[in-house]
XYZ file of C-alpha atoms in Angstrom:
692
model
C -48.063 -168.462 33.734
C -46.008 -165.286 34.331
C -47.225 -162.462 36.567
C -46.399 -159.027 37.911
C -48.150 -157.196 40.751
C -48.912 -153.621 39.708
C -50.259 -150.597 41.514
C -53.601 -149.349 40.222
C -55.802 -146.322 40.863
C -56.527 -145.382 44.484
C -53.390 -147.155 45.684
C -54.509 -150.764 45.254
C -52.456 -153.690 43.914
C -53.583 -155.819 40.992
C -51.952 -158.941 39.558
C -51.256 -158.526 35.850
C -50.931 -161.726 33.817
C -48.007 -161.119 31.456
C -48.041 -164.617 29.967
C -50.353 -165.736 28.423
C -50.723 -162.114 27.209
C -53.746 -160.311 25.876
C -51.771 -157.354 24.538
C -48.285 -156.693 23.262
C -47.485 -154.341 26.132
C -47.655 -157.322 28.505
C -44.950 -159.107 26.561
C -42.758 -156.015 26.450
C -42.610 -156.185 30.238
C -40.971 -159.602 29.848
C -38.084 -158.211 27.777
C -34.530 -158.998 28.876
C -31.281 -157.070 28.632
C -28.354 -158.126 26.440
C -26.939 -160.339 29.203
C -30.189 -162.303 29.298
C -31.412 -160.919 32.632
C -34.955 -159.688 33.170
C -35.385 -155.928 33.121
C -37.996 -156.329 35.873
C -37.090 -158.327 38.989
C -40.673 -158.261 40.303
C -41.932 -160.753 37.698
C -42.745 -164.209 39.061
C -43.965 -167.528 37.691
C -47.103 -169.512 38.397
C -48.389 -172.984 37.562
C -48.402 -174.658 34.117
C -50.928 -173.189 31.682
C -54.234 -175.047 31.765
C -56.148 -173.248 29.003
C -55.586 -170.107 26.943
C -58.463 -167.596 26.860
C -60.649 -170.421 28.208
C -60.584 -171.928 24.724
C -57.308 -173.700 23.941
C -56.155 -176.414 26.311
C -52.409 -176.751 26.932
C -51.973 -178.806 30.119
C -55.496 -178.666 31.552
C -56.763 -182.173 30.824
C -53.324 -183.671 31.448
C -53.285 -182.323 34.999
C -56.785 -183.734 35.522
C -55.503 -187.046 34.144
C -52.773 -187.081 36.811
C -55.346 -186.236 39.474
C -57.321 -189.267 38.330
C -54.280 -191.518 38.740
C -53.961 -190.315 42.333
C -57.657 -190.904 42.993
C -57.451 -194.436 41.594
C -54.282 -194.995 43.644
C -52.137 -195.728 40.597
C -49.695 -193.092 41.837
C -49.273 -191.622 45.286
C -48.877 -187.941 44.508
C -47.794 -185.552 41.785
C -46.609 -181.964 41.731
C -45.947 -179.513 38.903
C -43.018 -177.142 38.799
C -43.734 -173.946 36.938
C -40.661 -171.912 36.081
C -39.572 -168.750 34.313
C -38.911 -170.183 30.843
C -36.850 -167.129 29.887
C -34.000 -168.140 32.176
C -30.983 -170.354 31.388
C -31.648 -174.033 32.079
C -28.887 -174.274 34.706
C -30.433 -171.371 36.621
C -33.845 -173.055 36.583
C -32.349 -176.251 38.035
C -29.841 -174.856 40.513
C -31.505 -171.590 41.502
C -34.712 -170.583 43.259
C -37.925 -169.845 41.412
C -39.706 -166.646 42.443
C -43.393 -167.161 43.206
C -46.102 -164.765 44.396
C -45.256 -164.977 48.115
C -42.334 -167.389 48.320
C -39.626 -169.148 46.307
C -39.394 -172.759 45.177
C -36.432 -175.005 44.376
C -36.688 -177.739 41.745
C -34.157 -179.935 43.545
C -35.993 -179.442 46.854
C -39.325 -180.275 45.178
C -37.932 -183.592 43.890
C -36.280 -184.382 47.233
C -39.504 -183.760 49.179
C -41.619 -185.869 46.819
C -39.125 -188.739 46.965
C -39.147 -188.643 50.754
C -42.930 -189.210 50.760
C -42.845 -191.901 48.064
C -43.227 -195.589 48.942
C -40.139 -196.330 46.842
C -38.322 -193.132 47.855
C -38.091 -192.375 44.136
C -39.979 -190.173 41.681
C -40.758 -190.338 37.965
C -40.360 -187.122 36.008
C -42.690 -186.317 33.117
C -41.173 -183.549 31.007
C -42.512 -181.796 27.922
C -40.575 -179.751 25.345
C -38.002 -177.432 26.970
C -38.917 -179.084 30.270
C -37.086 -182.187 29.041
C -33.829 -180.244 28.777
C -34.450 -178.978 32.301
C -35.121 -182.562 33.439
C -31.888 -183.935 31.983
C -29.851 -181.131 33.541
C -31.654 -181.856 36.827
C -30.641 -185.526 36.669
C -27.049 -184.462 36.010
C -27.136 -182.105 39.004
C -28.524 -184.860 41.236
C -25.914 -187.313 39.918
C -23.161 -184.803 40.734
C -24.580 -184.655 44.263
C -24.731 -188.453 44.506
C -28.528 -188.384 44.535
C -29.482 -189.863 41.167
C -31.129 -192.692 43.146
C -34.019 -190.286 43.787
C -35.145 -190.720 40.162
C -36.900 -193.912 39.084
C -37.624 -192.820 35.525
C -37.926 -189.929 33.084
C -40.718 -189.754 30.506
C -39.657 -187.264 27.833
C -42.447 -185.954 25.622
C -41.530 -184.028 22.442
C -38.221 -182.850 23.874
C -35.767 -181.104 21.480
C -32.675 -182.875 22.825
C -30.759 -181.931 19.665
C -32.497 -178.600 19.224
C -34.831 -177.951 16.314
C -34.697 -175.922 13.052
C -37.972 -174.206 13.963
C -36.025 -172.169 16.514
C -33.995 -170.505 13.739
C -36.856 -168.566 12.149
C -38.350 -167.936 15.596
C -35.147 -166.232 16.708
C -34.353 -164.387 13.475
C -37.892 -163.396 12.429
C -40.237 -163.946 15.383
C -42.090 -166.796 13.671
C -43.807 -169.795 15.292
C -44.695 -168.108 18.571
C -47.801 -170.244 18.924
C -49.219 -170.631 22.402
C -52.155 -172.864 21.601
C -54.692 -173.393 18.915
C -52.898 -171.044 16.561
C -52.683 -167.879 18.654
C -49.585 -166.031 17.506
C -48.136 -163.007 19.216
C -47.158 -159.998 17.105
C -43.983 -161.300 15.475
C -41.893 -158.174 15.942
C -42.568 -158.082 19.694
C -41.975 -161.828 19.984
C -38.643 -161.441 18.197
C -37.551 -158.696 20.584
C -38.326 -160.998 23.501
C -36.405 -163.910 22.010
C -33.313 -161.958 20.963
C -31.987 -161.768 24.533
C -33.603 -164.922 25.919
C -31.063 -167.560 26.950
C -33.469 -170.479 26.576
C -34.155 -169.541 22.916
C -30.501 -170.135 21.987
C -30.483 -173.526 23.707
C -33.269 -174.634 21.347
C -31.277 -174.017 18.153
C -29.915 -177.088 16.320
C -26.927 -178.275 18.367
C -23.533 -179.571 17.287
C -24.834 -183.111 17.722
C -27.837 -182.270 15.507
C -25.574 -181.888 12.477
C -23.915 -185.221 13.250
C -27.233 -187.052 13.466
C -29.270 -185.208 10.795
C -27.490 -184.865 7.451
C -29.492 -181.990 5.984
C -29.051 -178.211 5.721
C -30.996 -176.008 8.128
C -30.630 -172.801 6.070
C -30.409 -172.423 2.282
C -30.068 -169.537 -0.155
C -31.479 -169.554 -3.668
C -28.367 -167.604 -4.666
C -24.940 -167.151 -3.121
C -25.330 -163.391 -3.479
C -28.679 -162.306 -2.104
C -28.291 -158.595 -1.550
C -28.137 -157.458 2.064
C -28.331 -161.005 3.397
C -25.420 -163.321 2.646
C -23.145 -161.141 0.518
C -21.529 -164.196 -1.063
C -19.620 -164.949 2.151
C -21.822 -167.763 3.492
C -22.220 -171.236 2.039
C -25.286 -171.622 -0.164
C -26.471 -174.466 2.055
C -25.728 -174.253 5.772
C -25.280 -177.755 7.117
C -22.761 -177.402 9.942
C -23.023 -175.920 13.404
C -20.220 -173.424 12.752
C -21.826 -172.148 9.547
C -25.216 -171.789 11.265
C -23.714 -169.805 14.145
C -21.750 -167.610 11.766
C -24.890 -166.708 9.827
C -27.081 -166.124 12.886
C -24.444 -163.850 14.421
C -23.515 -162.459 10.977
C -19.830 -162.516 11.762
C -18.954 -161.184 8.294
C -21.249 -158.163 8.546
C -23.181 -159.070 5.392
C -26.458 -157.575 6.600
C -27.656 -154.532 8.484
C -29.939 -154.761 11.506
C -33.557 -154.380 10.364
C -36.084 -151.982 11.817
C -37.939 -153.418 14.799
C -41.129 -153.822 12.768
C -39.385 -155.352 9.732
C -39.643 -159.071 10.420
C -38.925 -159.936 6.793
C -35.191 -159.459 7.413
C -33.253 -161.455 10.024
C -31.776 -159.834 13.111
C -28.260 -160.560 14.367
C -28.059 -163.038 17.221
C -26.672 -162.289 20.677
C -23.033 -163.476 20.716
C -22.827 -164.131 24.452
C -26.119 -166.008 24.633
C -25.223 -168.034 21.542
C -22.082 -169.247 23.310
C -24.006 -169.926 26.510
C -26.580 -171.947 24.552
C -23.781 -173.980 22.961
C -22.310 -174.681 26.410
C -25.577 -175.885 27.905
C -26.293 -178.051 24.848
C -22.856 -179.658 25.168
C -23.361 -180.371 28.855
C -26.734 -182.003 28.206
C -25.552 -183.954 25.135
C -22.412 -185.272 26.819
C -24.135 -186.376 30.020
C -24.964 -190.083 29.991
C -28.150 -191.094 31.728
C -27.492 -193.359 34.760
C -28.364 -196.935 33.815
C -30.560 -197.227 36.924
C -33.000 -194.650 35.558
C -35.699 -195.851 33.151
C -36.104 -193.573 30.133
C -38.967 -193.272 27.675
C -38.706 -190.949 24.702
C -42.160 -190.081 23.328
C -41.534 -188.674 19.850
C -44.344 -187.299 17.707
C -44.400 -187.529 13.915
C -46.635 -187.151 10.836
C -47.203 -183.407 11.251
C -45.410 -180.994 8.864
C -42.451 -179.590 10.786
C -39.966 -176.937 9.582
C -36.614 -178.469 8.680
C -34.999 -175.896 6.403
C -35.290 -172.105 6.151
C -34.754 -170.922 2.558
C -34.122 -167.324 1.489
C -34.599 -165.984 -2.016
C -35.043 -162.748 -3.920
C -38.581 -162.327 -5.197
C -40.081 -159.592 -7.331
C -42.133 -157.193 -5.202
C -44.388 -154.668 -6.921
C -46.540 -151.865 -5.607
C -49.944 -152.173 -7.269
C -52.345 -149.445 -8.300
C -55.557 -150.462 -9.988
C -53.758 -153.816 -10.182
C -50.992 -152.408 -12.414
C -47.502 -153.621 -11.601
C -45.311 -150.582 -11.014
C -42.119 -149.857 -9.136
C -41.119 -153.524 -9.273
C -37.941 -154.545 -7.507
C -36.373 -157.677 -6.086
C -37.069 -158.064 -2.385
C -36.104 -160.627 0.226
C -38.533 -163.498 0.722
C -38.347 -166.779 2.601
C -40.145 -170.059 3.050
C -39.677 -173.135 5.197
C -39.268 -176.650 3.844
C -41.094 -179.062 6.160
C -40.760 -182.723 6.964
C -43.539 -184.944 8.249
C -41.022 -186.544 10.585
C -41.857 -184.175 13.407
C -44.600 -182.870 15.688
C -44.963 -179.428 14.125
C -42.103 -177.946 16.174
C -39.536 -180.638 17.001
C -38.249 -183.069 14.383
C -38.538 -186.702 15.431
C -34.789 -187.602 15.512
C -34.251 -184.839 18.066
C -37.063 -186.053 20.334
C -35.755 -189.634 20.104
C -32.119 -188.770 20.805
C -30.554 -190.375 23.864
C -32.255 -193.726 23.639
C -30.288 -196.957 23.533
C -32.022 -199.827 21.758
C -29.726 -202.364 23.424
C -30.718 -201.188 26.897
C -34.010 -202.377 28.343
C -34.169 -199.213 30.459
C -34.378 -197.024 27.337
C -37.248 -196.986 24.858
C -38.464 -194.730 22.038
C -42.232 -194.538 21.648
C -43.336 -193.101 18.287
C -46.655 -191.264 18.239
C -48.426 -190.936 14.882
C -50.048 -187.547 15.504
C -52.193 -187.744 12.374
C -53.683 -191.026 13.582
C -54.085 -189.636 17.091
C -55.945 -186.630 15.688
C -58.487 -188.979 14.123
C -58.956 -190.693 17.474
C -59.501 -187.446 19.388
C -61.320 -185.649 16.586
C -58.997 -182.654 16.827
C -55.529 -181.514 15.860
C -52.626 -182.882 17.927
C -49.229 -181.207 17.706
C -46.236 -180.252 19.802
C -47.898 -177.626 21.966
C -50.807 -179.807 23.147
C -49.433 -183.317 22.724
C -50.014 -184.059 26.425
C -53.710 -183.289 25.961
C -54.114 -186.244 23.594
C -55.934 -189.265 24.981
C -53.344 -191.491 23.282
C -50.398 -189.731 24.924
C -52.100 -190.025 28.275
C -52.783 -193.720 27.665
C -49.092 -194.285 26.886
C -47.997 -192.490 30.057
C -50.535 -194.424 32.132
C -49.246 -197.718 30.722
C -45.651 -196.736 31.499
C -46.493 -195.754 35.074
C -48.450 -198.911 35.898
C -46.390 -201.314 33.788
C -48.924 -202.199 31.085
C -47.872 -202.898 27.452
C -48.213 -199.942 25.111
C -47.528 -201.429 21.678
C -51.206 -202.335 21.175
C -52.372 -198.709 21.351
C -53.585 -197.234 18.062
C -51.157 -194.714 16.558
C -48.346 -195.944 18.822
C -45.269 -197.975 17.919
C -42.029 -198.855 19.647
C -38.833 -197.500 18.124
C -38.382 -194.595 15.744
C -40.589 -194.335 12.646
C -39.228 -195.457 9.289
C -37.767 -192.210 7.972
C -37.561 -193.623 4.441
C -41.349 -193.872 4.236
C -42.272 -190.249 4.708
C -45.804 -189.584 3.376
C -46.526 -187.120 0.583
C -48.583 -183.978 1.192
C -50.449 -181.267 -0.680
C -49.573 -177.660 0.095
C -51.321 -174.403 -0.794
C -49.436 -171.173 -0.108
C -50.255 -167.528 -0.723
C -48.339 -164.277 -0.355
C -49.438 -160.665 0.239
C -52.167 -159.548 2.630
C -54.553 -162.320 1.603
C -56.308 -164.903 3.796
C -55.853 -168.579 2.947
C -58.550 -171.162 3.686
C -58.712 -174.891 2.877
C -61.677 -177.224 3.350
C -61.779 -180.991 2.976
C -64.550 -183.024 1.352
C -66.726 -182.986 4.497
C -66.315 -179.267 5.184
C -63.623 -179.269 7.863
C -61.592 -176.047 7.741
C -57.941 -175.135 8.174
C -56.973 -171.486 7.908
C -57.336 -168.104 9.561
C -60.298 -167.300 11.822
C -61.464 -164.339 13.885
C -59.561 -163.671 17.101
C -61.178 -165.023 20.297
C -63.672 -162.838 22.138
C -61.921 -160.356 24.374
C -58.675 -160.418 22.411
C -57.903 -157.410 20.265
C -57.278 -158.017 16.554
C -53.672 -157.121 15.867
C -52.501 -158.503 19.199
C -52.779 -162.055 17.939
C -53.606 -163.733 14.674
C -55.865 -166.723 15.135
C -56.284 -169.804 12.999
C -57.692 -173.296 13.248
C -56.516 -176.676 11.965
C -59.671 -178.790 11.839
C -58.683 -180.959 8.864
C -57.045 -184.063 10.380
C -53.318 -184.064 9.654
C -53.323 -180.480 8.373
C -50.897 -177.731 9.311
C -51.153 -173.942 9.007
C -47.987 -171.843 8.811
C -47.572 -168.084 8.780
C -44.344 -166.220 8.001
C -44.546 -162.452 8.299
C -42.932 -160.282 5.644
C -43.826 -157.118 7.567
C -46.455 -155.925 10.002
C -48.977 -155.790 7.134
C -47.988 -158.619 4.787
C -47.552 -162.332 5.356
C -46.855 -165.586 3.572
C -49.268 -168.278 4.707
C -49.516 -171.941 3.777
C -51.742 -174.908 4.510
C -50.445 -178.469 4.259
C -52.937 -181.357 4.081
C -52.545 -185.138 3.798
C -52.236 -186.561 0.304
C -54.939 -189.145 0.931
C -56.881 -189.138 -2.335
C -59.570 -186.600 -1.502
C -60.243 -183.236 -3.127
C -59.649 -180.077 -1.100
C -61.226 -176.683 -1.731
C -58.838 -173.711 -1.574
C -60.267 -170.239 -0.976
C -58.264 -166.996 -0.940
C -59.896 -163.909 0.565
C -58.446 -160.606 -0.613
C -56.967 -158.468 2.154
C -56.491 -155.186 0.305
C -56.102 -153.650 -3.154
C -53.392 -155.337 -5.212
C -52.593 -158.896 -6.258
C -51.473 -162.225 -4.833
C -49.620 -165.363 -5.907
C -50.968 -168.841 -5.139
C -48.765 -171.949 -5.268
C -50.232 -175.459 -5.237
C -47.580 -178.077 -4.476
C -47.279 -181.835 -4.186
C -44.280 -182.702 -2.008
C -42.540 -185.388 -0.004
C -40.230 -184.100 2.697
C -37.756 -181.730 1.084
C -38.612 -182.911 -2.442
C -41.045 -180.885 -4.544
C -42.784 -183.369 -6.839
C -45.077 -181.001 -8.767
C -46.179 -177.364 -8.672
C -48.880 -175.213 -10.224
C -48.466 -171.483 -9.665
C -50.955 -168.675 -10.283
C -49.205 -165.311 -10.138
C -50.424 -161.731 -10.056
C -54.084 -162.566 -9.383
C -56.021 -159.294 -8.814
C -57.634 -158.809 -5.414
C -59.763 -156.321 -3.526
C -60.872 -156.349 0.119
C -64.055 -158.087 -1.078
C -62.574 -160.577 -3.560
C -62.845 -164.340 -3.212
C -60.737 -166.721 -5.319
C -61.406 -170.464 -5.347
C -59.705 -173.561 -6.707
C -59.103 -177.183 -5.712
C -56.135 -179.399 -5.015
C -56.232 -183.154 -5.451
C -53.897 -186.081 -5.111
C -51.645 -186.787 -8.086
C -51.348 -190.523 -8.873
C -47.735 -190.297 -9.992
C -46.236 -186.889 -9.348
C -42.907 -187.888 -10.825
C -44.365 -188.369 -14.289
C -44.570 -185.508 -16.769
C -48.215 -186.222 -17.513
C -49.283 -185.769 -13.906
C -47.273 -182.570 -13.539
C -49.016 -181.182 -16.641
C -52.564 -181.626 -15.346
C -54.713 -178.534 -15.918
C -55.935 -176.575 -12.897
C -58.209 -173.548 -12.700
C -58.841 -170.691 -10.305
C -62.101 -168.716 -10.236
C -62.224 -165.100 -9.059
C -65.176 -163.171 -7.703
C -63.639 -159.696 -7.641
C -66.337 -157.993 -5.550
C -67.700 -160.806 -3.385
C -71.171 -160.696 -4.924
C -71.282 -164.436 -5.520
C -70.684 -164.183 -9.279
C -67.512 -165.537 -10.892
C -65.881 -162.732 -12.866
C -63.221 -164.813 -14.588
C -61.649 -168.252 -14.557
C -57.928 -168.815 -15.075
C -56.958 -172.179 -16.564
C -53.345 -173.160 -16.206
C -50.878 -175.819 -17.221
C -47.100 -175.717 -17.655
C -47.652 -175.089 -21.367
C -50.369 -172.419 -21.478
C -52.685 -170.137 -19.522
C -55.984 -168.587 -20.469
C -58.856 -166.623 -18.978
C -62.515 -167.045 -19.866
C -64.415 -164.009 -18.650
C -68.099 -164.124 -17.774
C -68.494 -160.353 -17.991
C -66.614 -159.288 -21.129
C -65.172 -160.691 -24.371
C -61.637 -160.423 -22.967
C -60.231 -163.948 -22.898
C -56.616 -163.667 -21.825
C -54.924 -162.688 -18.591
C -51.293 -163.630 -18.226
C -51.243 -165.772 -15.106
C -47.930 -167.512 -14.439
C -47.857 -171.268 -14.147
C -45.163 -173.513 -12.682
C -42.061 -172.329 -10.902
C -40.124 -171.611 -14.085
C -42.740 -169.377 -15.775
C -42.536 -165.620 -15.149
C -45.730 -163.620 -15.605
C -45.844 -160.231 -17.314
C -48.446 -157.496 -17.602
C -49.715 -156.828 -21.142
C -51.889 -154.122 -22.698
C -54.878 -156.433 -22.473
C -54.186 -157.132 -18.821
C -54.464 -153.446 -17.936
C -57.810 -153.090 -19.667
C -59.109 -156.285 -18.060
C -58.125 -155.079 -14.633
C -59.722 -151.685 -15.126
C -62.945 -153.385 -16.198
C -62.845 -155.485 -13.039
C -62.120 -152.391 -10.983
C -65.131 -150.681 -12.553
C -67.328 -153.672 -11.717
C -66.100 -153.599 -8.114
C -67.052 -149.922 -7.918
C -70.468 -150.596 -9.425
C -71.194 -153.324 -6.871
C -70.428 -150.903 -4.041
C -72.536 -148.014 -5.385
C -75.145 -149.479 -7.680
C -76.209 -147.681 -10.873
C -76.255 -144.140 -9.433
C -74.747 -140.851 -10.565
C -71.712 -141.243 -8.319
C -70.887 -144.585 -9.953
C -71.401 -143.236 -13.467
C -68.981 -140.379 -12.790
C -66.322 -142.726 -11.403
C -66.852 -145.182 -14.289
C -66.375 -142.370 -16.800
C -63.048 -141.441 -15.180
C -61.921 -145.076 -15.320
C -62.874 -145.273 -18.993
C -60.766 -142.167 -19.689
C -57.750 -144.016 -18.277
C -58.625 -147.008 -20.488
C -58.597 -144.770 -23.550
C -55.149 -143.433 -22.660
C -53.844 -146.977 -22.313
C -55.318 -148.033 -25.660
C -53.572 -145.076 -27.292
C -50.271 -145.985 -25.649
C -50.233 -142.816 -23.567
C -50.094 -144.520 -20.175
C -46.355 -144.541 -19.505
C -46.487 -141.312 -17.557
C -49.401 -142.653 -15.579
C -47.480 -145.717 -14.526
C -44.707 -143.541 -13.139
C -47.238 -142.152 -10.679
C -49.321 -144.113 -8.228
C -49.136 -144.989 -4.597
C -46.030 -145.601 -2.602
C -45.660 -148.999 -0.959
C -46.453 -147.380 2.395
C -49.790 -146.174 1.034
C -50.600 -149.649 -0.272
C -49.855 -151.155 3.149
C -52.039 -148.544 4.839
C -54.919 -149.756 2.675
C -54.372 -153.311 3.859
C -54.328 -152.205 7.483
C -57.468 -150.124 6.983
C -59.621 -152.655 5.211
C -58.336 -156.228 5.513
C -60.911 -158.673 4.137
C -64.531 -157.563 4.151
C -67.824 -159.300 3.376
C -70.092 -157.476 0.923
C -73.316 -158.174 2.801
C -71.837 -156.895 6.068
C -70.663 -153.522 4.743
C -72.205 -150.533 6.486
C -72.902 -147.241 4.734
C -69.789 -145.833 6.412
C -67.739 -148.747 5.039
C -69.001 -148.067 1.526
C -68.190 -144.376 1.823
C -64.665 -145.236 2.978
C -64.198 -147.528 -0.013
C -65.496 -144.944 -2.457
C -63.252 -142.240 -0.985
C -60.313 -144.575 -1.459
C -61.324 -145.380 -5.039
C -61.594 -141.671 -5.783
C -58.100 -141.040 -4.403
C -56.708 -143.962 -6.424
C -58.135 -142.631 -9.681
C -56.991 -139.118 -8.826
C -53.402 -140.386 -8.620
C -53.583 -141.001 -12.377
C -55.320 -137.767 -13.176
C -52.701 -135.421 -11.734
């Protein structure tokens, strides 16, 4: 936890919890200057986070687990060390940590515990960034001739080599999950990370590129405008190339607006160098042979491994027409299942020595562990898993651990990475996936007491599933859901988040290899629309017959429970069968190499759907009949080929985004009379754009 004491009305003092935050303004108080120092010296740290919003457990049950070991006399005592995670690792280890009424020293804490121990030694349990702190601590003690104070170090999901996830977090503000899918506003999170020393120490290190032979950044083209300018390698697979791009040493891009998280910022030169230095110190330090080391490395959860940039056609839509189309920057992350959702497995296992009995990698199959606990297990809450706790208990008391379900000794077999099914959607649409027994992965309402817009909440209830969100702007996101390829059928539901269209990709993949793809492009949506399809396992995704299997998507344009059309797709053809009109064709793109286009028939189809949406809102009254007549006038102009001037009008992109912010997704049965009036006013203004 992070706190600040603040003066309130009538002269009193109140403690404000800045982290975990409940509003963006709290996080802004944690901002640092360009040298990496806090802009507010009054901020202090507390204990490790137990639960977030009394819902999502982070370290709560793990601390109770340690209490139980004390009660049962398996261990004598334990103590946590909460620290300001914004600070450089060396400062955390060698400095003093500011608390509410005092200061604490990590070295002094270890020394005091060792003095009270029966063996005069302590065992350190370190999670995530805490593992980097722990290794630097051991080095500091070794330099002081006091490494004999440490009996063992249990590293849990520690990014010893850094992790590719940190790249998009730094450049775009992505992956700022606290627990259970709560994500801070990405633009504010990015501002915090830009000058945070610890963020740079989490980037893939020099040693990462020696151990992991794969690019961390890729470009679909060597000349993506405003991004790489042809001066960076198309695949970045060396430390020097990564640093050059993050810092943009060639000046190929301009700094984006604070709210524009679709474009990468430029990294802090000084902090980049400092992060490199601390990584080198940690990587080059050899653990003393007298210290037992266990490396608990999670795997079998999709984990970002490569950030890919591409130019993608962006169009402002009006009445679902595609106008003002231009190429815009887009990005996606290529995941591997050899990771815990944040840290790839080779990084968490680094530093072990198979020939040394004092060093052991313990692989944790997080998908299997999720089945045991009946809930998602990933990097952020890996210590809350009953299996992780059982492993740590066995290590502490000397019991064998190889018999535990989901646990194996040594690193997993990287050549046997499992396949997965992935659904992804762009635009301001909500993505939901359900398995055959109704378990859900996708976006949900924010927790009670937390303002919408401060965080975006989601859940991952399908065992082995993973939800990812990459923001294109403050109003538009790319979201994806990855699920195990285990033979079952999954239901995919897309809720419209505004007026416009969306693209849905359905992929079958193994690691960085895309085995098969079906793509539905330019699907119309409204704030009430619901689109549904399914994804299933493909017996042999490398064969042409499996890749050509037909898939369909059904669209209920107004959320009234009636399917308005069904799009059938295959790499060879696409068709629409409409339940409300004789129109039977809507050009929906299929497969990655098929580009969709808008035809005369498409425009009429979309206007008919728009008219139906309006009728559902108003019913068969005079107001509807007047609006319908105006829509039909536009249809007549299109049929006569007199619509070109109309298409040069329409909303600006800003207006389209305002619609998304205003409405989001709505449920028809929950609309109030005021909601309906707002919709109708918006429909009237949309039609009027064509009439003037």
